[in-house]
Coordinates of C-alpha atoms in Angstrom, one line a residue:
M963 CA -37.2 16.6 71.3
S964 CA -39.8 19.4 70.9
I965 CA -38.3 20.8 67.7
R966 CA -37.9 18.4 64.7
F967 CA -34.5 18.8 63.1
D968 CA -35.3 16.1 60.5
S969 CA -38.0 18.3 58.8
A970 CA -35.6 21.3 58.4
V971 CA -35.2 22.8 54.9
E972 CA -32.2 24.7 53.5
Q973 CA -32.5 28.3 52.5
W974 CA -29.9 30.5 51.1
V975 CA -29.7 33.7 53.2
K976 CA -28.3 36.8 51.7
V977 CA -27.7 39.9 53.8
G978 CA -25.6 42.6 52.3
A979 CA -22.4 41.0 51.0
F980 CA -22.8 38.0 53.2
E981 CA -24.5 34.9 51.7
A982 CA -24.7 31.4 53.1
P983 CA -27.0 28.3 53.3
L984 CA -28.9 27.8 56.5
L985 CA -31.1 24.9 57.8
M986 CA -34.3 26.1 59.5
A987 CA -38.0 25.3 59.8
G988 CA -39.6 25.7 56.4
D989 CA -43.1 26.5 57.6
V990 CA -43.6 28.4 60.9
D991 CA -47.3 27.3 61.1
R992 CA -46.4 23.7 60.8
L993 CA -43.6 24.2 63.3
I994 CA -46.1 25.5 65.9
D995 CA -48.6 22.7 65.2
D996 CA -45.9 20.0 65.5
Y997 CA -44.6 21.6 68.7
L998 CA -48.0 21.8 70.3
E999 CA -48.8 18.2 69.3
A1000 CA -45.5 17.0 70.8
Q1001 CA -46.2 18.9 74.0
G1002 CA -49.8 17.7 74.3
R1003 CA -51.1 21.2 74.8
G1004 CA -53.1 23.9 73.1
D1005 CA -50.9 26.9 73.4
V1006 CA -47.2 27.8 73.3
P1007 CA -45.8 28.3 76.9
A1008 CA -44.0 31.6 77.6
D1009 CA -40.9 29.9 79.0
R1010 CA -40.4 27.4 76.2
S1011 CA -41.2 27.7 72.5
P1012 CA -40.1 26.6 69.0
F1013 CA -39.6 30.0 67.5
G1014 CA -35.9 29.8 67.5
A1015 CA -36.1 27.3 64.6
V1016 CA -37.0 30.1 62.1
L1017 CA -34.9 33.0 61.0
W1018 CA -36.0 36.4 62.3
P1019 CA -35.2 39.8 60.7
S1020 CA -33.1 41.2 63.5
G1021 CA -30.4 38.5 63.1
R1022 CA -30.1 39.3 59.4
A1023 CA -30.2 43.1 60.0
F1024 CA -27.4 42.8 62.6
V1025 CA -25.2 40.7 60.3
R1026 CA -25.7 43.0 57.4
W1027 CA -25.0 46.1 59.6
Y1028 CA -22.0 44.6 61.3
D1029 CA -20.5 43.3 58.0
S1030 CA -20.7 46.7 56.5
S1031 CA -19.4 48.6 59.6
S1032 CA -15.9 49.4 60.6
E1033 CA -16.2 47.2 63.7
A1034 CA -13.4 44.6 64.0
V1035 CA -14.2 40.8 64.0
P1036 CA -14.1 39.8 67.6
L1037 CA -11.8 37.0 68.8
D1038 CA -14.3 35.5 71.1
V1039 CA -18.1 35.6 70.8
V1040 CA -21.0 34.7 73.1
E1041 CA -24.5 34.7 71.6
L1042 CA -27.7 34.7 73.7
G1043 CA -30.8 33.1 72.2
T1044 CA -28.9 31.9 69.2
G1045 CA -31.9 30.2 67.4
V1046 CA -30.6 28.5 64.2
G1047 CA -27.3 30.2 64.7
L1048 CA -26.9 32.7 61.9
V1049 CA -25.0 35.2 63.9
S1050 CA -22.7 32.7 65.6
A1051 CA -22.0 31.1 62.2
Y1052 CA -21.3 34.5 60.7
F1053 CA -18.6 35.3 63.2
A1054 CA -17.1 31.9 63.0
A1055 CA -16.9 32.3 59.2
K1056 CA -15.3 35.7 59.6
G1057 CA -12.5 34.3 61.7
A1058 CA -13.6 34.4 65.4
R1059 CA -11.4 32.2 67.5
T1060 CA -14.2 30.8 69.7
V1061 CA -18.0 31.2 69.4
L1062 CA -20.3 30.1 72.3
A1063 CA -23.9 29.8 71.0
T1064 CA -26.4 29.6 73.8
D1065 CA -30.1 29.1 74.0
Y1066 CA -32.7 27.9 76.5
E1067 CA -33.9 25.3 74.0
P1068 CA -31.4 22.4 73.8
A1069 CA -33.2 21.0 70.7
L1070 CA -31.7 23.8 68.7
A1071 CA -28.2 22.5 69.0
P1072 CA -28.3 20.4 65.8
F1073 CA -29.4 23.5 63.8
V1074 CA -26.6 25.6 65.3
L1075 CA -23.8 23.1 64.7
A1076 CA -25.1 22.1 61.2
N1077 CA -25.4 25.8 60.2
A1078 CA -21.9 26.6 61.5
H1079 CA -20.6 23.7 59.4
R1080 CA -22.4 24.9 56.3
V1081 CA -21.5 28.5 56.6
C1082 CA -17.9 28.0 57.5
T1083 CA -17.5 25.4 54.7
A1084 CA -19.0 28.0 52.2
Y1085 CA -16.4 30.5 53.4
G1086 CA -13.5 28.0 53.4
V1087 CA -13.0 28.0 57.2
P1088 CA -12.2 24.3 58.2
E1089 CA -11.8 25.0 61.9
W1090 CA -15.5 25.6 62.5
A1091 CA -15.8 22.5 64.8
Q1092 CA -13.2 23.9 67.1
A1093 CA -14.6 27.4 67.0
V1094 CA -18.3 26.9 67.6
R1095 CA -20.0 25.1 70.5
F1096 CA -23.5 25.1 71.9
E1097 CA -24.5 25.4 75.5
T1098 CA -28.0 25.5 77.1
L1099 CA -28.5 28.7 79.1
D1100 CA -31.5 29.6 81.3
W1101 CA -31.6 33.4 81.9
T1102 CA -33.8 33.0 85.0
S1103 CA -31.2 30.8 86.8
P1104 CA -28.0 32.0 88.4
T1105 CA -25.3 32.7 85.8
P1106 CA -22.9 29.8 85.5
R1107 CA -19.7 30.5 87.3
H1108 CA -17.5 29.7 84.4
L1109 CA -19.2 32.4 82.3
R1110 CA -19.5 35.3 84.7
G1111 CA -17.8 38.4 83.6
Q1112 CA -16.0 36.6 80.7
A1113 CA -17.7 37.8 77.5
R1114 CA -15.9 40.6 75.8
F1115 CA -18.3 40.4 72.8
L1116 CA -21.9 39.4 73.6
V1117 CA -24.7 39.5 71.1
A1118 CA -28.5 38.8 71.1
T1119 CA -31.0 39.3 68.2
D1120 CA -34.8 39.2 68.3
V1121 CA -35.0 37.8 71.8
L1122 CA -37.5 40.3 73.5
Y1123 CA -40.8 38.5 72.6
E1124 CA -41.9 37.6 76.1
N1125 CA -42.1 39.6 79.3
V1126 CA -39.7 37.3 81.1
H1127 CA -37.1 38.2 78.5
V1128 CA -37.5 41.9 79.2
E1129 CA -36.9 41.3 82.8
F1130 CA -34.0 38.8 82.7
L1131 CA -32.1 39.6 79.5
P1132 CA -30.5 42.8 80.9
K1133 CA -29.5 41.0 84.1
I1134 CA -27.9 37.9 82.4
A1135 CA -26.2 40.1 79.8
A1136 CA -24.7 42.4 82.5
S1137 CA -23.5 39.4 84.5
L1138 CA -21.9 37.7 81.5
L1139 CA -20.2 40.8 80.1
H1140 CA -16.5 41.6 80.9
P1141 CA -16.1 45.1 82.4
E1142 CA -14.4 46.2 79.2
G1143 CA -16.8 44.1 76.9
T1144 CA -19.6 45.1 74.5
F1145 CA -23.1 43.7 74.4
W1146 CA -24.9 44.1 71.1
L1147 CA -28.7 43.7 70.9
A1148 CA -30.9 43.9 67.8
D1149 CA -34.7 44.0 68.1
P1150 CA -37.6 45.0 65.7
E1151 CA -39.0 47.4 68.4
R1152 CA -42.0 45.4 69.4
Y1153 CA -44.2 46.8 72.1
R1154 CA -41.9 45.5 74.9
F1155 CA -38.9 47.4 73.5
T1156 CA -39.5 50.5 75.6
A1157 CA -39.5 48.5 78.9
A1158 CA -36.5 46.5 77.8
L1159 CA -34.6 49.7 76.9
A1160 CA -35.3 51.1 80.4
N1161 CA -34.1 47.9 82.0
L1162 CA -30.9 47.9 79.9
K1163 CA -30.2 51.4 80.9
S1164 CA -30.4 50.3 84.5
A1165 CA -28.0 47.3 83.8
F1166 CA -25.4 49.2 81.8
H1167 CA -23.8 52.6 82.3
S1168 CA -23.8 53.3 78.5
V1169 CA -26.4 52.3 75.9
E1170 CA -26.1 53.6 72.4
Q1171 CA -28.9 53.2 69.9
F1172 CA -28.8 52.8 66.1
A1173 CA -31.7 52.2 63.6
V1174 CA -31.5 50.1 60.4
E1175 CA -34.1 48.7 58.1
Q1176 CA -34.5 45.0 57.0
E1177 CA -36.5 43.9 54.1
T1178 CA -39.2 41.3 54.8
S1179 CA -42.2 39.8 53.0
E1180 CA -45.6 38.3 53.8
D1181 CA -44.4 34.8 53.3
D1182 CA -41.1 35.4 55.1
A1183 CA -40.0 33.0 57.8
S1184 CA -39.7 36.0 60.0
R1185 CA -43.5 36.4 60.6
G1186 CA -44.4 37.6 64.0
V1187 CA -42.9 41.1 63.9
V1188 CA -45.4 43.9 64.5
N1189 CA -45.2 45.5 61.1
T1190 CA -45.3 42.3 59.0
G1191 CA -47.4 43.9 56.3
S1192 CA -44.6 46.3 55.3
R1193 CA -41.7 45.6 53.0
L1194 CA -39.2 47.1 55.5
T1195 CA -38.9 46.3 59.2
K1196 CA -37.2 48.9 61.4
I1197 CA -34.6 47.2 63.5
Q1198 CA -33.0 48.9 66.6
I1199 CA -29.4 48.0 67.3
L1200 CA -28.1 48.8 70.8
R1201 CA -24.5 48.9 71.9
C1202 CA -24.3 48.4 75.7
T1203 CA -21.1 48.8 77.6
R1204 CA -19.8 49.2 81.2
P1205 CA -22.1 46.7 83.0
C1206 CA -23.3 47.6 86.4
T1207 CA -22.6 45.3 89.3
S1208 CA -25.4 43.0 90.6
K1209 CA -25.9 45.3 93.5
D1210 CA -26.5 48.2 91.1
I1211 CA -29.2 46.4 89.0
T1212 CA -32.7 46.8 90.4

């Protein structure tokens, strides 16, 4: 295992009216050092990294925005790049019937399931074990047959931090989404965002864009965003619908 679950710490996360305990890496610098030592290398590879074990600002911003919006709680949720599983746990706690949390890194599964348990217990939802499951998903591989065109509610937050994500996220999202489904994406508008937005507009017939702000701090576990020195991080939230067919996507 490249990410150590046994060194996780509990932090109470409060975003708007939603508040819950989450397990995550307590120190991102130590997380990277431990990861590199375990991998026996001097840098973090682009296709595999430990960064999902910390909590990034886009996940918090999306939960806060969605929780205060008039959007209905979806019956079935699929999350891409779930990390420690805040978004998946939020929807499970709010009453989603099923939540499929996916990530390229299988070592994140203990974080996701433990956090689903903690959050759902805090909100008095005993059926979390039936509602939430984890599945490893590689965006660069063909979409698994059992998932193609099935997701009516698809979500991803803070996942555009490598060039490979910019290329493959729009494709996997379009292939997973039901023709009448909605894909939600939240991102802190890093320098790859413009290219990602162009790719999304090629993969979906409709892309709506909203902007919200999320408070961060210098010692926040969300280090890595471009404007880490400011107290507020601007988060872009995209609503993508009407996925193009594979032949339409270039």
